[in-house]
Amino acid sequence: MTEIQLTLISDSTGETVNLAAQAAASQFKGCRLEMEIYSFIGRPSDLENLPAEVWEKSDIVVFTLVRNDTRSALLERCKRHGIQAVALLDPLLTVLSGHIGCQPSSRPGEQYIVSADYFSKLSALDFAMQNDDGQSPDRLRNADVVLTGVSRTSKTPTCIYLAYQGIKAANIPLIYKSPAPSSLIEAIEAGRLVIGLTVSATRLVQVRTQRLQSLEREDVETYADRQRIEDEIVEARLLFARYDLPVIDVTRRSIEETAASIRNLIRLKASA
Amino acid sequence: MTEIQLTLISDSTGETVNLAAQAAASQFKGCRLEMEIYSFIGRPSDLENLPAEVWEKSDIVVFTLVRNDTRSALLERCKRHGIQAVALLDPLLTVLSGHIGCQPSSRPGEQYIVSADYFSKLSALDFAMQNDDGQSPDRLRNADVVLTGVSRTSKTPTCIYLAYQGIKAANIPLIYKSPAPSSLIEAIEAGRLVIGLTVSATRLVQVRTQRLQSLEREDVETYADRQRIEDEIVEARLLFARYDLPVIDVTRRSIEETAASIRNLIRLKASA
């Protein structure tokens, strides 16, 4: 199996280059890709702090560096060590530059400058934490979206993930053999966007078993019981159908993918 | 002011293309960039569902599409409407392909395939939720990192953000004029990585005032009081100094940047 050492270098958090490298790497299943990220490499002198193995072992260096002197210094070193370098954002910067008719500002991390946006994210995160597990049903009127489903359908992680994107998401859990929470019915009747999350029984057994193990508890007998879980899922799906809720099956979806589907539903509703 | 309409098209969640576009756009402050993201555009037929305005208004289309037929269909349409198209991942895919000696798999969203990684993220998120605000000090021994600081130094959002990267982060709040929590001292003495978060008084007044407004409360008089906040910050900094803790000033840092700095400190400690 081919082994490739990929070094990711960023003058900011390294998130962009990391996501891009993960996306690209996932297209080559037959080889082992080792990745190492180095963030906050802003000035040419920061390159001196990189461990020697970067220059000895890297096959490819992928970078997002906006300062020209740092870029040149990196490119020069890569060339000297025979390492291929990919400037991830260059094609996009070139096209933008052409349209706008001016050069990029060359200040690293500009997209993270703390702004009004920062407060709206923090406020959405507060909202998600306070409205986790249906804690404050009277505040649901401020929610951009309300998620519902049985335990461990990833309602909480999805709400919090959405909060980082500035979206106020609340969640209301469904309890087996209990009537639908009145807060849920009120949200539906008020015309809120309420989305049902469902999952396959096999997956839910697996997730709940893991959950019990991580809590070092084995006392909750029915929580991960297959038959009981199947009944719970059916009951939830009947509720979703009765109120004609949009449903997302999270079985083969990561949190990121579920969140992206929810953003699509929010946009659809906004434009309806 | 130049106005540019940027359309982002992804066959997966759109996160990669969004982050890259934000990073590139932030380099051009003098112009207004409108961005619209369309995710889960996997097959050529999905292009038909895009609103007509995409073709009428876009100046630039940036895309991450791995299927060749979808790419060709998009490129053809962009050409027909005179829109510049940027294939964000192409340079990286080409270089990887050359090293590995095979073609990409052309299956969208491969990086999000739910795997063991998914469970470790969920488990880290559970950990962060359970160990928020020093709730379970006896479980701190399982933490990869412990954050401490006064109220509203972004401990919670940072812990949860780290959790999405699979890092188990706990946080212990410092209470003004109270002795340092014993759980904190134990964690320090046990050699855990404990990081102090600090912030400027001006910023903290701003954040706490916003917090009180969002809670619709004005009864907590001292919480956002300037003099009291300055005293709180000094007290916390003295504690950090006494135990020689690494300190991160979050004043001008976004959550993403604070998290990246923490990842660097975790790596430094691991290699020490």
CSV table of N, CA and C in Angstrom, one decimal, chain B residues 76-214:
chain,number,residue,atom,x,y,z
B,76,GLU,N,-20.2,23.0,-18.2
B,76,GLU,CA,-20.8,23.3,-19.5
B,76,GLU,C,-21.8,24.5,-19.2
B,77,ARG,N,-22.6,24.4,-18.2
B,77,ARG,CA,-23.6,25.4,-17.9
B,77,ARG,C,-22.9,26.7,-17.5
B,78,CYS,N,-21.8,26.7,-16.7
B,78,CYS,CA,-21.1,27.9,-16.4
B,78,CYS,C,-20.6,28.6,-17.7
B,79,LYS,N,-20.1,27.8,-18.6
B,79,LYS,CA,-19.5,28.3,-19.8
B,79,LYS,C,-20.6,29.0,-20.6
B,80,ARG,N,-21.8,28.3,-20.7
B,80,ARG,CA,-22.9,28.8,-21.5
B,80,ARG,C,-23.3,30.2,-20.9
B,81,HIS,N,-23.3,30.4,-19.6
B,81,HIS,CA,-23.8,31.6,-19.0
B,81,HIS,C,-22.6,32.6,-18.7
B,82,GLY,N,-21.4,32.3,-19.2
B,82,GLY,CA,-20.3,33.2,-19.0
B,82,GLY,C,-19.9,33.4,-17.6
B,83,ILE,N,-20.0,32.3,-16.8
B,83,ILE,CA,-19.6,32.3,-15.4
B,83,ILE,C,-18.2,31.6,-15.2
B,84,GLN,N,-17.4,32.3,-14.4
B,84,GLN,CA,-16.1,31.6,-14.2
B,84,GLN,C,-16.3,30.5,-13.2
B,85,ALA,N,-15.6,29.4,-13.4
B,85,ALA,CA,-15.8,28.3,-12.4
B,85,ALA,C,-14.4,27.9,-11.9
B,86,VAL,N,-14.4,27.7,-10.6
B,86,VAL,CA,-13.1,27.3,-9.9
B,86,VAL,C,-13.3,25.9,-9.2
B,87,ALA,N,-12.5,24.9,-9.6
B,87,ALA,CA,-12.6,23.6,-9.0
B,87,ALA,C,-11.6,23.6,-7.8
B,88,LEU,N,-12.2,23.8,-6.7
B,88,LEU,CA,-11.3,24.1,-5.5
B,88,LEU,C,-10.3,23.0,-5.3
B,89,LEU,N,-10.7,21.7,-5.3
B,89,LEU,CA,-9.8,20.7,-4.9
B,89,LEU,C,-8.9,20.1,-6.0
B,90,ASP,N,-9.1,20.6,-7.3
B,90,ASP,CA,-8.4,20.0,-8.4
B,90,ASP,C,-6.9,20.0,-8.3
B,91,PRO,N,-6.2,21.1,-7.9
B,91,PRO,CA,-4.8,21.0,-7.8
B,91,PRO,C,-4.3,19.9,-6.9
B,92,LEU,N,-5.0,19.9,-5.7
B,92,LEU,CA,-4.6,18.9,-4.7
B,92,LEU,C,-4.9,17.5,-5.2
B,93,LEU,N,-6.0,17.2,-5.8
B,93,LEU,CA,-6.4,15.9,-6.4
B,93,LEU,C,-5.4,15.5,-7.4
B,94,THR,N,-5.0,16.4,-8.3
B,94,THR,CA,-4.0,16.1,-9.3
B,94,THR,C,-2.7,15.7,-8.8
B,95,VAL,N,-2.2,16.4,-7.8
B,95,VAL,CA,-0.9,16.1,-7.2
B,95,VAL,C,-1.0,14.7,-6.4
B,96,LEU,N,-2.1,14.5,-5.7
B,96,LEU,CA,-2.3,13.3,-5.0
B,96,LEU,C,-2.3,12.1,-6.0
B,97,SER,N,-3.1,12.3,-7.0
B,97,SER,CA,-3.3,11.3,-8.0
B,97,SER,C,-1.9,10.9,-8.6
B,98,GLY,N,-1.1,11.9,-8.9
B,98,GLY,CA,0.2,11.6,-9.5
B,98,GLY,C,1.1,10.8,-8.5
B,99,HIS,N,1.1,11.2,-7.2
B,99,HIS,CA,1.9,10.4,-6.2
B,99,HIS,C,1.4,9.0,-6.1
B,100,ILE,N,0.1,8.8,-6.1
B,100,ILE,CA,-0.5,7.5,-5.7
B,100,ILE,C,-0.5,6.7,-7.0
B,101,GLY,N,-0.6,7.3,-8.2
B,101,GLY,CA,-0.7,6.5,-9.4
B,101,GLY,C,-2.0,6.0,-9.7
B,102,CYS,N,-3.1,6.6,-9.1
B,102,CYS,CA,-4.4,6.1,-9.5
B,102,CYS,C,-5.4,7.3,-9.5
B,103,GLN,N,-6.6,7.1,-10.0
B,103,GLN,CA,-7.6,8.1,-10.1
B,103,GLN,C,-8.4,8.2,-8.8
B,104,PRO,N,-8.9,9.4,-8.5
B,104,PRO,CA,-9.9,9.5,-7.4
B,104,PRO,C,-11.1,8.6,-7.6
B,105,SER,N,-11.7,8.3,-6.5
B,105,SER,CA,-12.8,7.3,-6.6
B,105,SER,C,-14.1,7.9,-7.1
B,106,SER,N,-14.2,9.3,-7.0
B,106,SER,CA,-15.4,9.9,-7.5
B,106,SER,C,-16.7,9.6,-6.8
B,107,ARG,N,-16.6,9.3,-5.5
B,107,ARG,CA,-17.8,9.1,-4.7
B,107,ARG,C,-17.8,10.3,-3.7
B,108,PRO,N,-18.9,11.1,-3.8
B,108,PRO,CA,-19.1,12.3,-2.9
B,108,PRO,C,-19.1,11.9,-1.5
B,109,GLY,N,-18.6,12.9,-0.6
B,109,GLY,CA,-18.8,12.8,0.8
B,109,GLY,C,-18.1,11.7,1.5
B,110,GLU,N,-17.1,11.1,0.8
B,110,GLU,CA,-16.4,10.0,1.4
B,110,GLU,C,-15.7,10.3,2.8
B,111,GLN,N,-15.4,11.6,3.0
B,111,GLN,CA,-14.8,12.0,4.2
B,111,GLN,C,-15.7,12.0,5.4
B,112,TYR,N,-17.0,11.9,5.1
B,112,TYR,CA,-18.0,11.9,6.2
B,112,TYR,C,-18.5,10.5,6.5
B,113,ILE,N,-18.0,9.5,5.8
B,113,ILE,CA,-18.5,8.2,6.1
B,113,ILE,C,-18.4,7.9,7.6
B,114,VAL,N,-19.5,7.5,8.1
B,114,VAL,CA,-19.6,7.3,9.6
B,114,VAL,C,-18.7,6.1,10.0
B,115,SER,N,-17.8,6.3,10.9
B,115,SER,CA,-16.8,5.3,11.3
B,115,SER,C,-16.6,5.4,12.8
B,116,ALA,N,-15.5,4.7,13.2
B,116,ALA,CA,-15.1,4.7,14.6
B,116,ALA,C,-14.9,6.1,15.1
B,117,ASP,N,-14.4,6.9,14.1
B,117,ASP,CA,-14.2,8.4,14.4
B,117,ASP,C,-15.5,9.1,14.9
B,118,TYR,N,-16.6,8.7,14.3
B,118,TYR,CA,-17.9,9.2,14.6
B,118,TYR,C,-18.2,9.0,16.1
B,119,PHE,N,-17.9,7.8,16.6
B,119,PHE,CA,-18.2,7.4,17.9
B,119,PHE,C,-17.3,8.2,18.9
B,120,SER,N,-16.0,8.4,18.5
B,120,SER,CA,-15.1,9.1,19.4
B,120,SER,C,-15.5,10.5,19.5
B,121,LYS,N,-16.1,11.1,18.4
B,121,LYS,CA,-16.5,12.5,18.4
B,121,LYS,C,-17.7,12.6,19.4
B,122,LEU,N,-18.7,11.7,19.2
B,122,LEU,CA,-19.9,11.7,20.0
B,122,LEU,C,-19.5,11.6,21.5
B,123,SER,N,-18.5,10.7,21.7
B,123,SER,CA,-18.1,10.4,23.1
B,123,SER,C,-17.4,11.6,23.7
B,124,ALA,N,-16.6,12.3,22.9
B,124,ALA,CA,-15.9,13.5,23.3
B,124,ALA,C,-17.0,14.6,23.6
B,125,LEU,N,-18.0,14.6,22.8
B,125,LEU,CA,-19.1,15.6,23.0
B,125,LEU,C,-19.8,15.4,24.3
B,126,ASP,N,-20.2,14.1,24.5
B,126,ASP,CA,-20.8,13.7,25.8
B,126,ASP,C,-20.0,14.2,26.9
B,127,PHE,N,-18.7,13.9,26.8
B,127,PHE,CA,-17.7,14.3,27.8
B,127,PHE,C,-17.8,15.8,28.1
B,128,ALA,N,-17.7,16.6,27.0
B,128,ALA,CA,-17.7,18.0,27.2
B,128,ALA,C,-19.0,18.5,27.9
B,129,MET,N,-20.1,17.9,27.5
B,129,MET,CA,-21.4,18.3,28.1
B,129,MET,C,-21.5,17.9,29.5
B,130,GLN,N,-21.0,16.8,29.9
B,130,GLN,CA,-21.0,16.3,31.2
B,130,GLN,C,-20.0,17.0,32.1
B,131,ASN,N,-18.9,17.5,31.5
B,131,ASN,CA,-17.9,18.1,32.3
B,131,ASN,C,-17.9,19.6,32.1
B,132,ASP,N,-19.0,20.1,31.7
B,132,ASP,CA,-19.2,21.6,31.6
B,132,ASP,C,-19.3,22.2,33.0
B,133,ASP,N,-18.7,23.3,33.2
B,133,ASP,CA,-18.9,24.0,34.5
B,133,ASP,C,-18.5,23.1,35.6
B,134,GLY,N,-17.4,22.3,35.5
B,134,GLY,CA,-16.9,21.6,36.6
B,134,GLY,C,-17.8,20.6,37.2
B,135,GLN,N,-18.8,20.1,36.4
B,135,GLN,CA,-19.8,19.2,37.0
B,135,GLN,C,-19.3,17.9,37.6
B,136,SER,N,-18.4,17.3,37.0
B,136,SER,CA,-17.9,15.9,37.4
B,136,SER,C,-16.4,15.9,37.6
B,137,PRO,N,-16.0,16.6,38.7
B,137,PRO,CA,-14.5,16.7,38.8
B,137,PRO,C,-13.8,15.4,38.9
B,138,ASP,N,-14.5,14.3,39.4
B,138,ASP,CA,-13.8,13.0,39.5
B,138,ASP,C,-13.5,12.4,38.2
B,139,ARG,N,-14.1,12.9,37.1
B,139,ARG,CA,-13.9,12.3,35.8
B,139,ARG,C,-12.8,13.1,35.0
B,140,LEU,N,-12.2,14.1,35.6
B,140,LEU,CA,-11.2,14.9,35.0
B,140,LEU,C,-10.0,14.1,34.5
B,141,ARG,N,-9.8,13.0,35.2
B,141,ARG,CA,-8.6,12.2,34.8
B,141,ARG,C,-8.7,11.7,33.4
B,142,ASN,N,-9.9,11.7,32.8
B,142,ASN,CA,-10.0,11.2,31.4
B,142,ASN,C,-9.9,12.4,30.4
B,143,ALA,N,-9.7,13.6,30.9
B,143,ALA,CA,-9.7,14.7,30.0
B,143,ALA,C,-8.4,14.8,29.3
B,144,ASP,N,-8.4,15.2,28.0
B,144,ASP,CA,-7.2,15.5,27.3
B,144,ASP,C,-6.7,16.9,27.7
B,145,VAL,N,-7.6,17.7,28.0
B,145,VAL,CA,-7.2,19.1,28.4
B,145,VAL,C,-8.3,19.7,29.4
B,146,VAL,N,-7.9,20.5,30.3
B,146,VAL,CA,-8.8,21.1,31.2
B,146,VAL,C,-8.7,22.6,31.0
B,147,LEU,N,-9.8,23.3,30.8
B,147,LEU,CA,-9.8,24.8,30.6
B,147,LEU,C,-10.3,25.4,31.9
B,148,THR,N,-9.7,26.5,32.3
B,148,THR,CA,-10.2,27.2,33.4
B,148,THR,C,-10.2,28.7,33.2
B,149,GLY,N,-11.0,29.5,33.9
B,149,GLY,CA,-11.1,30.9,33.7
B,149,GLY,C,-12.4,31.4,34.3
B,150,VAL,N,-12.5,32.8,34.4
B,150,VAL,CA,-13.7,33.3,34.9
B,150,VAL,C,-14.9,33.2,34.0
B,151,SER,N,-16.1,33.5,34.4
B,151,SER,CA,-17.3,33.3,33.6
B,151,SER,C,-17.2,34.1,32.3
B,152,ARG,N,-17.6,33.5,31.2
B,152,ARG,CA,-17.6,34.1,29.8
B,152,ARG,C,-16.2,34.3,29.2
B,153,THR,N,-15.3,33.4,29.5
B,153,THR,CA,-14.0,33.4,28.7
B,153,THR,C,-14.1,32.4,27.6
B,154,SER,N,-15.3,32.0,27.2
B,154,SER,CA,-15.5,31.0,26.2
B,154,SER,C,-15.0,29.6,26.4
B,155,LYS,N,-15.0,29.2,27.7
B,155,LYS,CA,-14.6,27.9,28.1
B,155,LYS,C,-15.5,26.8,27.4
B,156,THR,N,-16.9,27.0,27.6
B,156,THR,CA,-17.8,26.0,27.1
B,156,THR,C,-17.8,25.9,25.6
B,157,PRO,N,-18.0,27.0,24.8
B,157,PRO,CA,-17.9,26.8,23.4
B,157,PRO,C,-16.6,26.2,22.9
B,158,THR,N,-15.5,26.6,23.5
B,158,THR,CA,-14.2,26.0,23.1
B,158,THR,C,-14.2,24.5,23.4
B,159,CYS,N,-14.6,24.1,24.6
B,159,CYS,CA,-14.6,22.6,24.9
B,159,CYS,C,-15.5,21.9,23.9
B,160,ILE,N,-16.6,22.4,23.5
B,160,ILE,CA,-17.5,21.7,22.6
B,160,ILE,C,-16.9,21.7,21.2
B,161,TYR,N,-16.3,22.8,20.9
B,161,TYR,CA,-15.7,22.8,19.6
B,161,TYR,C,-14.6,21.8,19.5
B,162,LEU,N,-13.8,21.7,20.5
B,162,LEU,CA,-12.7,20.7,20.6
B,162,LEU,C,-13.3,19.2,20.5
B,163,ALA,N,-14.4,19.1,21.1
B,163,ALA,CA,-15.1,17.7,21.1
B,163,ALA,C,-15.4,17.3,19.7
B,164,TYR,N,-15.8,18.2,18.8
B,164,TYR,CA,-16.1,17.9,17.5
B,164,TYR,C,-14.8,17.4,16.7
B,165,GLN,N,-13.7,17.7,17.3
B,165,GLN,CA,-12.4,17.3,16.7
B,165,GLN,C,-11.9,16.0,17.5
B,166,GLY,N,-12.8,15.5,18.3
B,166,GLY,CA,-12.4,14.2,19.1
B,166,GLY,C,-11.6,14.4,20.3
B,167,ILE,N,-11.4,15.7,20.8
B,167,ILE,CA,-10.6,16.0,21.9
B,167,ILE,C,-11.5,16.1,23.2
B,168,LYS,N,-11.2,15.4,24.2
B,168,LYS,CA,-12.0,15.4,25.4
B,168,LYS,C,-11.5,16.6,26.3
B,169,ALA,N,-12.4,17.6,26.3
B,169,ALA,CA,-12.0,18.9,27.1
B,169,ALA,C,-13.0,19.1,28.2
B,170,ALA,N,-12.5,19.4,29.4
B,170,ALA,CA,-13.4,19.7,30.5
B,170,ALA,C,-13.1,21.2,30.9
B,171,ASN,N,-14.1,21.8,31.6
B,171,ASN,CA,-13.8,23.1,32.0
B,171,ASN,C,-14.2,23.3,33.5
B,172,ILE,N,-13.4,24.1,34.2
B,172,ILE,CA,-13.7,24.4,35.6
B,172,ILE,C,-13.7,25.9,35.7
B,173,PRO,N,-14.8,26.5,36.1
B,173,PRO,CA,-14.9,27.9,36.3
B,173,PRO,C,-14.3,28.4,37.5
B,174,LEU,N,-13.7,29.6,37.5
B,174,LEU,CA,-13.2,30.3,38.7
B,174,LEU,C,-14.2,31.2,39.2
B,175,ILE,N,-14.4,31.2,40.5
B,175,ILE,CA,-15.4,32.0,41.1
B,175,ILE,C,-14.7,33.1,42.0
B,176,TYR,N,-15.1,34.3,41.8
B,176,TYR,CA,-14.4,35.5,42.4
B,176,TYR,C,-14.4,35.3,43.9
B,177,LYS,N,-13.2,35.6,44.5
B,177,LYS,CA,-13.0,35.6,45.9
B,177,LYS,C,-13.3,34.2,46.6
B,178,SER,N,-13.3,33.2,45.7
B,178,SER,CA,-13.4,31.8,46.3
B,178,SER,C,-12.1,31.1,46.1
B,179,PRO,N,-11.7,30.2,47.0
B,179,PRO,CA,-10.4,29.5,46.7
B,179,PRO,C,-10.5,28.7,45.4
B,180,ALA,N,-9.4,28.4,44.8
B,180,ALA,CA,-9.4,27.7,43.5
B,180,ALA,C,-10.0,26.3,43.8
B,181,PRO,N,-10.9,25.9,42.9
B,181,PRO,CA,-11.6,24.6,43.1
B,181,PRO,C,-10.6,23.5,43.3
B,182,SER,N,-10.9,22.6,44.3
B,182,SER,CA,-10.0,21.5,44.6
B,182,SER,C,-9.8,20.6,43.3
B,183,SER,N,-10.8,20.4,42.5
B,183,SER,CA,-10.7,19.6,41.3
B,183,SER,C,-9.6,20.2,40.4
B,184,LEU,N,-9.5,21.5,40.4
B,184,LEU,CA,-8.5,22.2,39.5
B,184,LEU,C,-7.1,21.9,40.0
B,185,ILE,N,-7.0,22.0,41.4
B,185,ILE,CA,-5.6,21.8,41.9
B,185,ILE,C,-5.2,20.4,41.8
B,186,GLU,N,-6.2,19.5,41.9
B,186,GLU,CA,-5.9,18.0,41.7
B,186,GLU,C,-5.4,17.8,40.3
B,187,ALA,N,-6.1,18.4,39.4
B,187,ALA,CA,-5.8,18.2,37.9
B,187,ALA,C,-4.4,18.7,37.7
B,188,ILE,N,-4.1,19.8,38.2
B,188,ILE,CA,-2.7,20.4,38.0
B,188,ILE,C,-1.7,19.5,38.6
B,189,GLU,N,-1.9,19.1,39.8
B,189,GLU,CA,-0.9,18.2,40.5
B,189,GLU,C,-0.8,16.9,39.9
B,190,ALA,N,-1.8,16.4,39.2
B,190,ALA,CA,-1.7,15.1,38.5
B,190,ALA,C,-1.0,15.2,37.2
B,191,GLY,N,-0.6,16.5,36.9
B,191,GLY,CA,0.1,16.7,35.6
B,191,GLY,C,-0.7,16.8,34.4
B,192,ARG,N,-2.0,17.0,34.6
B,192,ARG,CA,-2.9,17.2,33.4
B,192,ARG,C,-2.5,18.5,32.7
B,193,LEU,N,-2.9,18.6,31.4
B,193,LEU,CA,-2.7,19.9,30.7
B,193,LEU,C,-3.9,20.8,31.1
B,194,VAL,N,-3.6,21.8,32.0
B,194,VAL,CA,-4.6,22.7,32.4
B,194,VAL,C,-4.2,24.1,31.8
B,195,ILE,N,-5.2,24.7,31.1
B,195,ILE,CA,-4.9,26.0,30.4
B,195,ILE,C,-5.8,27.1,31.0
B,196,GLY,N,-5.2,28.2,31.3
B,196,GLY,CA,-6.0,29.3,31.7
B,196,GLY,C,-6.4,30.2,30.6
B,197,LEU,N,-7.7,30.6,30.6
B,197,LEU,CA,-8.2,31.5,29.6
B,197,LEU,C,-8.4,32.9,30.2
B,198,THR,N,-7.9,33.9,29.5
B,198,THR,CA,-8.1,35.2,30.0
B,198,THR,C,-8.6,36.1,28.9
B,199,VAL,N,-9.0,37.3,29.2
B,199,VAL,CA,-9.7,38.2,28.3
B,199,VAL,C,-9.5,39.6,28.8
B,200,SER,N,-9.6,40.6,27.9
B,200,SER,CA,-9.5,42.0,28.4
B,200,SER,C,-10.8,42.4,29.1
B,201,ALA,N,-10.7,43.3,30.1
B,201,ALA,CA,-11.8,43.7,30.8
B,201,ALA,C,-12.9,44.3,29.9
B,202,THR,N,-12.4,45.2,29.0
B,202,THR,CA,-13.4,45.8,28.1
B,202,THR,C,-14.2,44.8,27.3
B,203,ARG,N,-13.5,43.8,26.8
B,203,ARG,CA,-14.3,42.7,26.1
B,203,ARG,C,-15.2,42.0,27.0
B,204,LEU,N,-14.8,41.7,28.2
B,204,LEU,CA,-15.6,40.9,29.1
B,204,LEU,C,-16.9,41.7,29.5
B,205,VAL,N,-16.7,43.0,29.7
B,205,VAL,CA,-17.9,43.8,30.0
B,205,VAL,C,-18.9,43.7,28.9
B,206,GLN,N,-18.4,43.8,27.7
B,206,GLN,CA,-19.2,43.7,26.5
B,206,GLN,C,-20.0,42.4,26.4
B,207,VAL,N,-19.2,41.3,26.6
B,207,VAL,CA,-19.7,39.9,26.4
B,207,VAL,C,-20.8,39.7,27.5
B,208,ARG,N,-20.5,40.1,28.7
B,208,ARG,CA,-21.4,39.8,29.8
B,208,ARG,C,-22.7,40.6,29.7
B,209,THR,N,-22.5,41.9,29.2
B,209,THR,CA,-23.7,42.7,29.1
B,209,THR,C,-24.6,42.1,28.0
B,210,GLN,N,-24.0,41.6,26.9
B,210,GLN,CA,-24.8,40.9,25.9
B,210,GLN,C,-25.5,39.7,26.5
B,211,ARG,N,-24.8,39.0,27.3
B,211,ARG,CA,-25.3,37.8,28.0
B,211,ARG,C,-26.5,38.1,28.8
B,212,LEU,N,-26.4,39.2,29.6
B,212,LEU,CA,-27.5,39.5,30.5
B,212,LEU,C,-28.7,39.9,29.6
B,213,GLN,N,-28.5,40.7,28.5
B,213,GLN,CA,-29.6,41.1,27.6
B,213,GLN,C,-30.2,39.8,27.0
B,214,SER,N,-29.4,38.9,26.6
B,214,SER,CA,-30.0,37.7,25.9
B,214,SER,C,-30.8,36.9,26.9
